[in-house]
């Protein structure tokens, strides 16, 4: 079965045939230039002329002198993996320690709450205990002291008396 891309009748293939056979000793001769600066034409021994870009050597830039690597760069290059490894180890350690750190922070908050409660509760309890026993835990009645102070004039001498009932 024939495909639409193919012709139904096979066609013969014709290869280019050179006009005359070149001899092995005939050198290549350059043909006159076409006018472009980088294009050269060459006439082959069989008579064909071929044009192409000529490869002209260009002056390369002088290579700079090779300088040694500075000491700080070597030190930095050696420390980078160490620091990276330390950071990675710290991250792994924190991931293992996270439950303990959470429990420790909760314990610290509990201790802080206990201290605050003690600072507030102890004076309240002491005051309540003194009121219950009366006179700071001592037996007897409460002593009242009365002071009478008098002075005459702006810069006069003050006199006073203290009495206990």
Short mmCIF file of N, CA and C in Angstrom, two decimals, residues 6-143:
data_model
loop_
_atom_site.label_atom_id
_atom_site.label_comp_id
_atom_site.label_asym_id
_atom_site.label_seq_id
_atom_site.Cartn_x
_atom_site.Cartn_y
_atom_site.Cartn_z
N UNK A 6 4.49 9.38 -0.22
CA UNK A 6 5.40 8.75 -1.18
C UNK A 6 4.78 8.78 -2.58
N UNK A 7 5.67 8.91 -3.51
CA UNK A 7 5.16 8.83 -4.88
C UNK A 7 4.96 7.36 -5.24
N UNK A 8 4.01 7.03 -6.09
CA UNK A 8 3.74 5.63 -6.41
C UNK A 8 4.88 4.98 -7.20
N UNK A 9 5.65 5.79 -7.92
CA UNK A 9 6.73 5.22 -8.71
C UNK A 9 8.05 5.60 -8.03
N UNK A 10 8.91 4.63 -7.74
CA UNK A 10 10.19 4.98 -7.12
C UNK A 10 11.02 5.84 -8.07
N UNK A 11 11.69 6.82 -7.48
CA UNK A 11 12.52 7.71 -8.29
C UNK A 11 13.97 7.34 -8.11
N UNK A 12 14.76 7.60 -9.12
CA UNK A 12 16.19 7.31 -9.06
C UNK A 12 16.90 8.47 -8.39
N UNK A 13 17.93 8.16 -7.59
CA UNK A 13 18.71 9.18 -6.90
C UNK A 13 19.92 9.47 -7.75
N UNK A 14 20.14 10.74 -8.06
CA UNK A 14 21.30 11.16 -8.85
C UNK A 14 22.27 11.93 -7.96
N UNK A 15 23.47 11.44 -7.86
CA UNK A 15 24.50 12.11 -7.09
C UNK A 15 25.27 13.01 -8.02
N UNK A 16 25.84 14.15 -7.49
CA UNK A 16 26.63 15.02 -8.38
C UNK A 16 27.88 14.29 -8.86
N UNK A 17 28.14 14.46 -10.10
CA UNK A 17 29.31 13.82 -10.71
C UNK A 17 30.34 14.91 -11.01
N UNK A 18 31.58 14.76 -10.54
CA UNK A 18 32.59 15.79 -10.83
C UNK A 18 32.89 15.83 -12.32
N UNK A 19 33.26 17.03 -12.80
CA UNK A 19 33.56 17.20 -14.21
C UNK A 19 34.84 16.48 -14.62
N UNK A 20 35.85 16.57 -13.80
CA UNK A 20 37.08 15.83 -14.09
C UNK A 20 37.65 15.38 -12.76
N UNK A 21 38.43 14.37 -12.76
CA UNK A 21 38.99 13.79 -11.54
C UNK A 21 40.21 14.58 -11.11
N UNK A 22 40.26 14.99 -9.88
CA UNK A 22 41.42 15.75 -9.42
C UNK A 22 42.62 14.83 -9.23
N UNK A 23 43.76 15.40 -9.38
CA UNK A 23 44.98 14.61 -9.13
C UNK A 23 45.38 14.85 -7.69
N UNK A 24 46.08 13.92 -7.12
CA UNK A 24 46.46 14.00 -5.72
C UNK A 24 47.49 15.08 -5.46
N UNK A 25 48.28 15.46 -6.46
CA UNK A 25 49.36 16.42 -6.23
C UNK A 25 48.94 17.87 -6.48
N UNK A 26 47.71 18.15 -6.90
CA UNK A 26 47.29 19.51 -7.20
C UNK A 26 47.02 20.24 -5.89
N UNK A 27 47.68 21.38 -5.66
CA UNK A 27 47.46 22.13 -4.41
C UNK A 27 46.19 22.98 -4.50
N UNK A 28 45.69 23.38 -3.36
CA UNK A 28 44.53 24.26 -3.31
C UNK A 28 45.00 25.68 -3.60
N UNK A 29 44.26 26.37 -4.43
CA UNK A 29 44.64 27.74 -4.77
C UNK A 29 43.56 28.69 -4.28
N UNK A 30 43.95 29.76 -3.58
CA UNK A 30 42.92 30.69 -3.11
C UNK A 30 42.33 31.49 -4.26
N UNK A 31 41.03 31.66 -4.25
CA UNK A 31 40.33 32.43 -5.27
C UNK A 31 40.31 33.90 -4.84
N UNK A 32 40.02 34.80 -5.74
CA UNK A 32 39.95 36.22 -5.37
C UNK A 32 38.88 36.46 -4.30
N UNK A 33 39.15 37.39 -3.43
CA UNK A 33 38.26 37.69 -2.31
C UNK A 33 36.98 38.34 -2.82
N UNK A 34 35.88 38.07 -2.13
CA UNK A 34 34.58 38.60 -2.52
C UNK A 34 34.43 40.03 -2.05
N UNK A 35 35.13 40.42 -1.02
CA UNK A 35 35.01 41.78 -0.52
C UNK A 35 34.73 41.83 0.97
N UNK A 36 34.31 40.74 1.55
CA UNK A 36 34.10 40.72 2.99
C UNK A 36 35.43 40.45 3.67
N UNK A 37 35.73 41.08 4.77
CA UNK A 37 37.06 40.95 5.36
C UNK A 37 37.37 39.56 5.91
N UNK A 38 36.40 38.86 6.45
CA UNK A 38 36.69 37.56 7.06
C UNK A 38 36.35 36.40 6.14
N UNK A 39 35.94 36.67 4.89
CA UNK A 39 35.54 35.59 3.98
C UNK A 39 36.65 35.37 2.97
N UNK A 40 36.99 34.11 2.77
CA UNK A 40 37.98 33.74 1.75
C UNK A 40 37.36 32.71 0.83
N UNK A 41 37.75 32.76 -0.40
CA UNK A 41 37.29 31.76 -1.38
C UNK A 41 38.47 30.92 -1.81
N UNK A 42 38.25 29.64 -1.95
CA UNK A 42 39.31 28.70 -2.34
C UNK A 42 38.81 27.90 -3.54
N UNK A 43 39.68 27.74 -4.56
CA UNK A 43 39.31 26.92 -5.71
C UNK A 43 39.89 25.52 -5.50
N UNK A 44 39.00 24.55 -5.51
CA UNK A 44 39.41 23.17 -5.33
C UNK A 44 40.04 22.64 -6.62
N UNK A 45 40.82 21.53 -6.54
CA UNK A 45 41.45 20.99 -7.74
C UNK A 45 40.45 20.59 -8.82
N UNK A 46 39.23 20.26 -8.44
CA UNK A 46 38.26 19.87 -9.47
C UNK A 46 37.60 21.08 -10.11
N UNK A 47 37.95 22.30 -9.68
CA UNK A 47 37.44 23.49 -10.32
C UNK A 47 36.37 24.22 -9.55
N UNK A 48 35.83 23.62 -8.51
CA UNK A 48 34.79 24.29 -7.72
C UNK A 48 35.43 25.35 -6.83
N UNK A 49 34.69 26.44 -6.64
CA UNK A 49 35.15 27.50 -5.75
C UNK A 49 34.27 27.46 -4.51
N UNK A 50 34.93 27.42 -3.34
CA UNK A 50 34.21 27.35 -2.06
C UNK A 50 34.59 28.58 -1.26
N UNK A 51 33.59 29.27 -0.71
CA UNK A 51 33.83 30.44 0.13
C UNK A 51 33.47 30.10 1.57
N UNK A 52 34.20 30.70 2.51
CA UNK A 52 33.92 30.47 3.93
C UNK A 52 34.66 31.48 4.78
N UNK A 53 34.34 31.48 6.04
CA UNK A 53 35.01 32.40 6.96
C UNK A 53 36.41 31.90 7.24
N UNK A 54 37.34 32.81 7.19
CA UNK A 54 38.73 32.46 7.47
C UNK A 54 38.97 32.54 8.96
N UNK A 55 39.68 31.58 9.45
CA UNK A 55 40.01 31.57 10.88
C UNK A 55 41.35 32.29 11.05
N UNK A 56 41.27 33.50 11.50
CA UNK A 56 42.50 34.25 11.73
C UNK A 56 42.80 34.23 13.22
N UNK A 57 44.01 33.95 13.55
CA UNK A 57 44.32 33.92 14.98
C UNK A 57 44.23 35.32 15.57
N UNK A 58 43.54 35.43 16.69
CA UNK A 58 43.42 36.72 17.37
C UNK A 58 44.36 36.74 18.56
N UNK A 59 44.83 37.89 18.87
CA UNK A 59 45.74 38.01 20.01
C UNK A 59 44.92 37.85 21.28
N UNK A 60 45.28 36.89 22.08
CA UNK A 60 44.55 36.65 23.32
C UNK A 60 45.04 37.61 24.38
N UNK A 61 44.16 37.89 25.31
CA UNK A 61 44.51 38.79 26.40
C UNK A 61 45.57 38.13 27.27
N UNK A 62 46.48 38.89 27.80
CA UNK A 62 47.51 38.29 28.64
C UNK A 62 46.86 37.70 29.90
N UNK A 63 47.31 36.55 30.27
CA UNK A 63 46.76 35.88 31.45
C UNK A 63 47.31 36.55 32.70
N UNK A 64 46.42 36.83 33.64
CA UNK A 64 46.90 37.47 34.86
C UNK A 64 47.72 36.48 35.69
N UNK A 65 48.60 37.03 36.49
CA UNK A 65 49.43 36.17 37.34
C UNK A 65 48.55 35.46 38.36
N UNK A 66 48.85 34.23 38.60
CA UNK A 66 48.06 33.44 39.54
C UNK A 66 48.45 33.85 40.95
N UNK A 67 47.45 34.30 41.70
CA UNK A 67 47.70 34.70 43.07
C UNK A 67 47.28 33.58 44.01
N UNK A 68 47.97 33.40 45.12
CA UNK A 68 47.56 32.37 46.06
C UNK A 68 46.25 32.75 46.75
N UNK A 69 45.55 31.76 47.23
CA UNK A 69 44.28 31.97 47.93
C UNK A 69 44.60 32.57 49.29
N UNK A 70 43.91 33.66 49.69
CA UNK A 70 44.19 34.27 50.98
C UNK A 70 43.88 33.32 52.14
N UNK A 71 44.58 33.54 53.25
CA UNK A 71 44.41 32.66 54.42
C UNK A 71 43.00 32.77 54.98
N UNK A 72 42.41 33.98 54.97
CA UNK A 72 41.06 34.11 55.53
C UNK A 72 40.05 33.32 54.71
N UNK A 73 40.27 33.23 53.39
CA UNK A 73 39.34 32.47 52.55
C UNK A 73 39.45 30.97 52.85
N UNK A 74 40.68 30.51 53.07
CA UNK A 74 40.85 29.09 53.43
C UNK A 74 40.19 28.80 54.77
N UNK A 75 40.40 29.69 55.73
CA UNK A 75 39.81 29.49 57.05
C UNK A 75 38.29 29.49 56.98
N UNK A 76 37.74 30.43 56.23
CA UNK A 76 36.28 30.49 56.08
C UNK A 76 35.76 29.23 55.41
N UNK A 77 36.46 28.78 54.38
CA UNK A 77 36.01 27.58 53.66
C UNK A 77 36.05 26.36 54.57
N UNK A 78 36.99 26.33 55.50
CA UNK A 78 37.06 25.19 56.41
C UNK A 78 36.04 25.30 57.54
N UNK A 79 35.68 26.53 57.93
CA UNK A 79 34.74 26.70 59.03
C UNK A 79 33.29 26.55 58.62
N UNK A 80 32.97 26.81 57.37
CA UNK A 80 31.58 26.77 56.92
C UNK A 80 30.93 25.41 57.18
N UNK A 81 31.54 24.28 56.81
CA UNK A 81 30.89 23.00 57.10
C UNK A 81 30.78 22.74 58.61
N UNK A 82 31.77 23.20 59.37
CA UNK A 82 31.73 22.99 60.81
C UNK A 82 30.57 23.76 61.43
N UNK A 83 30.43 25.01 61.06
CA UNK A 83 29.34 25.82 61.61
C UNK A 83 27.99 25.25 61.15
N UNK A 84 27.91 24.87 59.91
CA UNK A 84 26.66 24.27 59.42
C UNK A 84 26.32 22.99 60.16
N UNK A 85 27.33 22.17 60.41
CA UNK A 85 27.09 20.94 61.17
C UNK A 85 26.67 21.23 62.59
N UNK A 86 27.26 22.27 63.20
CA UNK A 86 26.87 22.66 64.56
C UNK A 86 25.44 23.14 64.63
N UNK A 87 25.04 23.91 63.64
CA UNK A 87 23.65 24.40 63.61
C UNK A 87 22.69 23.22 63.42
N UNK A 88 23.06 22.30 62.56
CA UNK A 88 22.20 21.12 62.35
C UNK A 88 22.11 20.29 63.63
N UNK A 89 23.24 20.10 64.32
CA UNK A 89 23.23 19.33 65.57
C UNK A 89 22.39 20.04 66.63
N UNK A 90 22.49 21.37 66.70
CA UNK A 90 21.68 22.12 67.66
C UNK A 90 20.20 21.98 67.36
N UNK A 91 19.84 22.01 66.08
CA UNK A 91 18.44 21.82 65.71
C UNK A 91 17.92 20.45 66.10
N UNK A 92 18.73 19.44 65.87
CA UNK A 92 18.32 18.08 66.24
C UNK A 92 18.19 17.97 67.76
N UNK A 93 19.17 18.56 68.49
CA UNK A 93 19.12 18.52 69.94
C UNK A 93 17.89 19.23 70.49
N UNK A 94 17.55 20.39 69.91
CA UNK A 94 16.36 21.10 70.37
C UNK A 94 15.09 20.31 70.06
N UNK A 95 15.08 19.61 68.93
CA UNK A 95 13.88 18.83 68.63
C UNK A 95 13.70 17.68 69.62
N UNK A 96 14.83 17.10 70.10
CA UNK A 96 14.72 16.06 71.12
C UNK A 96 14.39 16.64 72.49
N UNK A 97 14.87 17.86 72.77
CA UNK A 97 14.69 18.46 74.09
C UNK A 97 13.38 19.23 74.21
N UNK A 98 12.63 19.39 73.14
CA UNK A 98 11.43 20.22 73.16
C UNK A 98 10.42 19.80 74.22
N UNK A 99 10.09 18.50 74.38
CA UNK A 99 9.12 18.15 75.43
C UNK A 99 9.62 18.52 76.82
N UNK A 100 10.90 18.30 77.08
CA UNK A 100 11.45 18.67 78.39
C UNK A 100 11.47 20.16 78.60
N UNK A 101 11.77 20.93 77.55
CA UNK A 101 11.77 22.39 77.67
C UNK A 101 10.37 22.92 77.93
N UNK A 102 9.37 22.31 77.32
CA UNK A 102 7.99 22.72 77.56
C UNK A 102 7.60 22.43 79.00
N UNK A 103 7.95 21.25 79.49
CA UNK A 103 7.64 20.89 80.88
C UNK A 103 8.38 21.82 81.85
N UNK A 104 9.64 22.16 81.52
CA UNK A 104 10.42 23.04 82.38
C UNK A 104 9.80 24.45 82.42
N UNK A 105 9.34 24.94 81.29
CA UNK A 105 8.72 26.27 81.28
C UNK A 105 7.43 26.27 82.09
N UNK A 106 6.68 25.18 82.02
CA UNK A 106 5.46 25.10 82.83
C UNK A 106 5.80 25.04 84.32
N UNK A 107 6.88 24.35 84.66
CA UNK A 107 7.30 24.29 86.06
C UNK A 107 7.76 25.67 86.55
N UNK A 108 8.46 26.41 85.68
CA UNK A 108 8.89 27.75 86.07
C UNK A 108 7.70 28.69 86.28
N UNK A 109 6.68 28.58 85.43
CA UNK A 109 5.49 29.40 85.62
C UNK A 109 4.78 29.02 86.92
N UNK A 110 4.76 27.74 87.24
CA UNK A 110 4.14 27.30 88.50
C UNK A 110 4.92 27.84 89.69
N UNK A 111 6.26 27.80 89.62
CA UNK A 111 7.08 28.33 90.71
C UNK A 111 6.87 29.83 90.86
N UNK A 112 6.79 30.56 89.75
CA UNK A 112 6.55 32.00 89.82
C UNK A 112 5.18 32.30 90.44
N UNK A 113 4.17 31.52 90.09
CA UNK A 113 2.83 31.71 90.68
C UNK A 113 2.86 31.41 92.17
N UNK A 114 3.61 30.40 92.61
CA UNK A 114 3.72 30.07 94.02
C UNK A 114 4.40 31.20 94.79
N UNK A 115 5.45 31.79 94.21
CA UNK A 115 6.14 32.90 94.88
C UNK A 115 5.22 34.11 95.01
N UNK A 116 4.49 34.45 93.97
CA UNK A 116 3.56 35.57 94.02
C UNK A 116 2.47 35.31 95.06
N UNK A 117 1.95 34.09 95.08
CA UNK A 117 0.91 33.76 96.06
C UNK A 117 1.46 33.85 97.48
N UNK A 118 2.71 33.42 97.70
CA UNK A 118 3.31 33.49 99.03
C UNK A 118 3.51 34.94 99.46
N UNK A 119 3.96 35.80 98.55
CA UNK A 119 4.18 37.21 98.88
C UNK A 119 2.86 37.88 99.27
N UNK A 120 1.78 37.48 98.65
CA UNK A 120 0.48 38.09 98.96
C UNK A 120 -0.17 37.41 100.17
N UNK A 121 -0.08 36.10 100.27
CA UNK A 121 -0.83 35.36 101.28
C UNK A 121 -0.21 35.44 102.66
N UNK A 122 1.11 35.46 102.78
CA UNK A 122 1.75 35.44 104.12
C UNK A 122 1.38 36.67 104.94
N UNK A 123 1.49 37.89 104.39
CA UNK A 123 1.06 39.03 105.23
C UNK A 123 -0.42 38.98 105.61
N UNK A 124 -1.26 38.50 104.71
CA UNK A 124 -2.69 38.40 105.03
C UNK A 124 -2.91 37.42 106.17
N UNK A 125 -2.22 36.29 106.14
CA UNK A 125 -2.37 35.29 107.21
C UNK A 125 -1.83 35.82 108.54
N UNK A 126 -0.70 36.52 108.51
CA UNK A 126 -0.14 37.06 109.74
C UNK A 126 -1.08 38.10 110.33
N UNK A 127 -1.64 38.98 109.52
CA UNK A 127 -2.58 39.99 109.99
C UNK A 127 -3.82 39.33 110.58
N UNK A 128 -4.30 38.30 109.94
CA UNK A 128 -5.49 37.60 110.44
C UNK A 128 -5.18 36.93 111.77
N UNK A 129 -4.00 36.34 111.87
CA UNK A 129 -3.63 35.67 113.12
C UNK A 129 -3.49 36.67 114.25
N UNK A 130 -2.96 37.87 114.04
CA UNK A 130 -2.82 38.89 115.09
C UNK A 130 -4.18 39.38 115.53
N UNK A 131 -5.08 39.54 114.61
CA UNK A 131 -6.43 40.00 114.99
C UNK A 131 -7.14 38.94 115.82
N UNK A 132 -6.91 37.69 115.49
CA UNK A 132 -7.60 36.62 116.21
C UNK A 132 -7.09 36.53 117.65
N UNK A 133 -5.78 36.63 117.86
CA UNK A 133 -5.23 36.50 119.21
C UNK A 133 -5.28 37.81 119.96
N UNK A 134 -5.26 38.93 119.27
CA UNK A 134 -5.33 40.23 119.91
C UNK A 134 -3.96 40.67 120.39
N UNK A 135 -3.59 41.89 120.12
CA UNK A 135 -2.37 42.52 120.57
C UNK A 135 -1.12 41.76 120.13
N UNK A 136 -1.12 41.28 118.90
CA UNK A 136 0.07 40.63 118.34
C UNK A 136 0.42 39.32 119.02
N UNK A 137 -0.52 38.62 119.58
CA UNK A 137 -0.24 37.35 120.21
C UNK A 137 -0.01 37.48 121.71
N UNK A 138 0.05 38.70 122.29
CA UNK A 138 0.24 38.88 123.73
C UNK A 138 -1.12 38.97 124.41
N UNK A 139 -1.15 38.56 125.64
CA UNK A 139 -2.40 38.63 126.39
C UNK A 139 -2.55 40.02 127.00
N UNK A 140 -3.74 40.45 127.29
CA UNK A 140 -3.97 41.75 127.91
C UNK A 140 -4.72 42.65 126.98
N UNK A 141 -5.00 43.87 127.53
CA UNK A 141 -5.76 44.81 126.74
C UNK A 141 -4.81 45.69 125.93
N UNK A 142 -5.37 46.44 125.02
CA UNK A 142 -4.60 47.31 124.16
C UNK A 142 -4.31 48.61 124.90
N UNK A 143 -3.09 49.10 124.82
CA UNK A 143 -2.69 50.33 125.48
C UNK A 143 -2.90 51.49 124.53
#
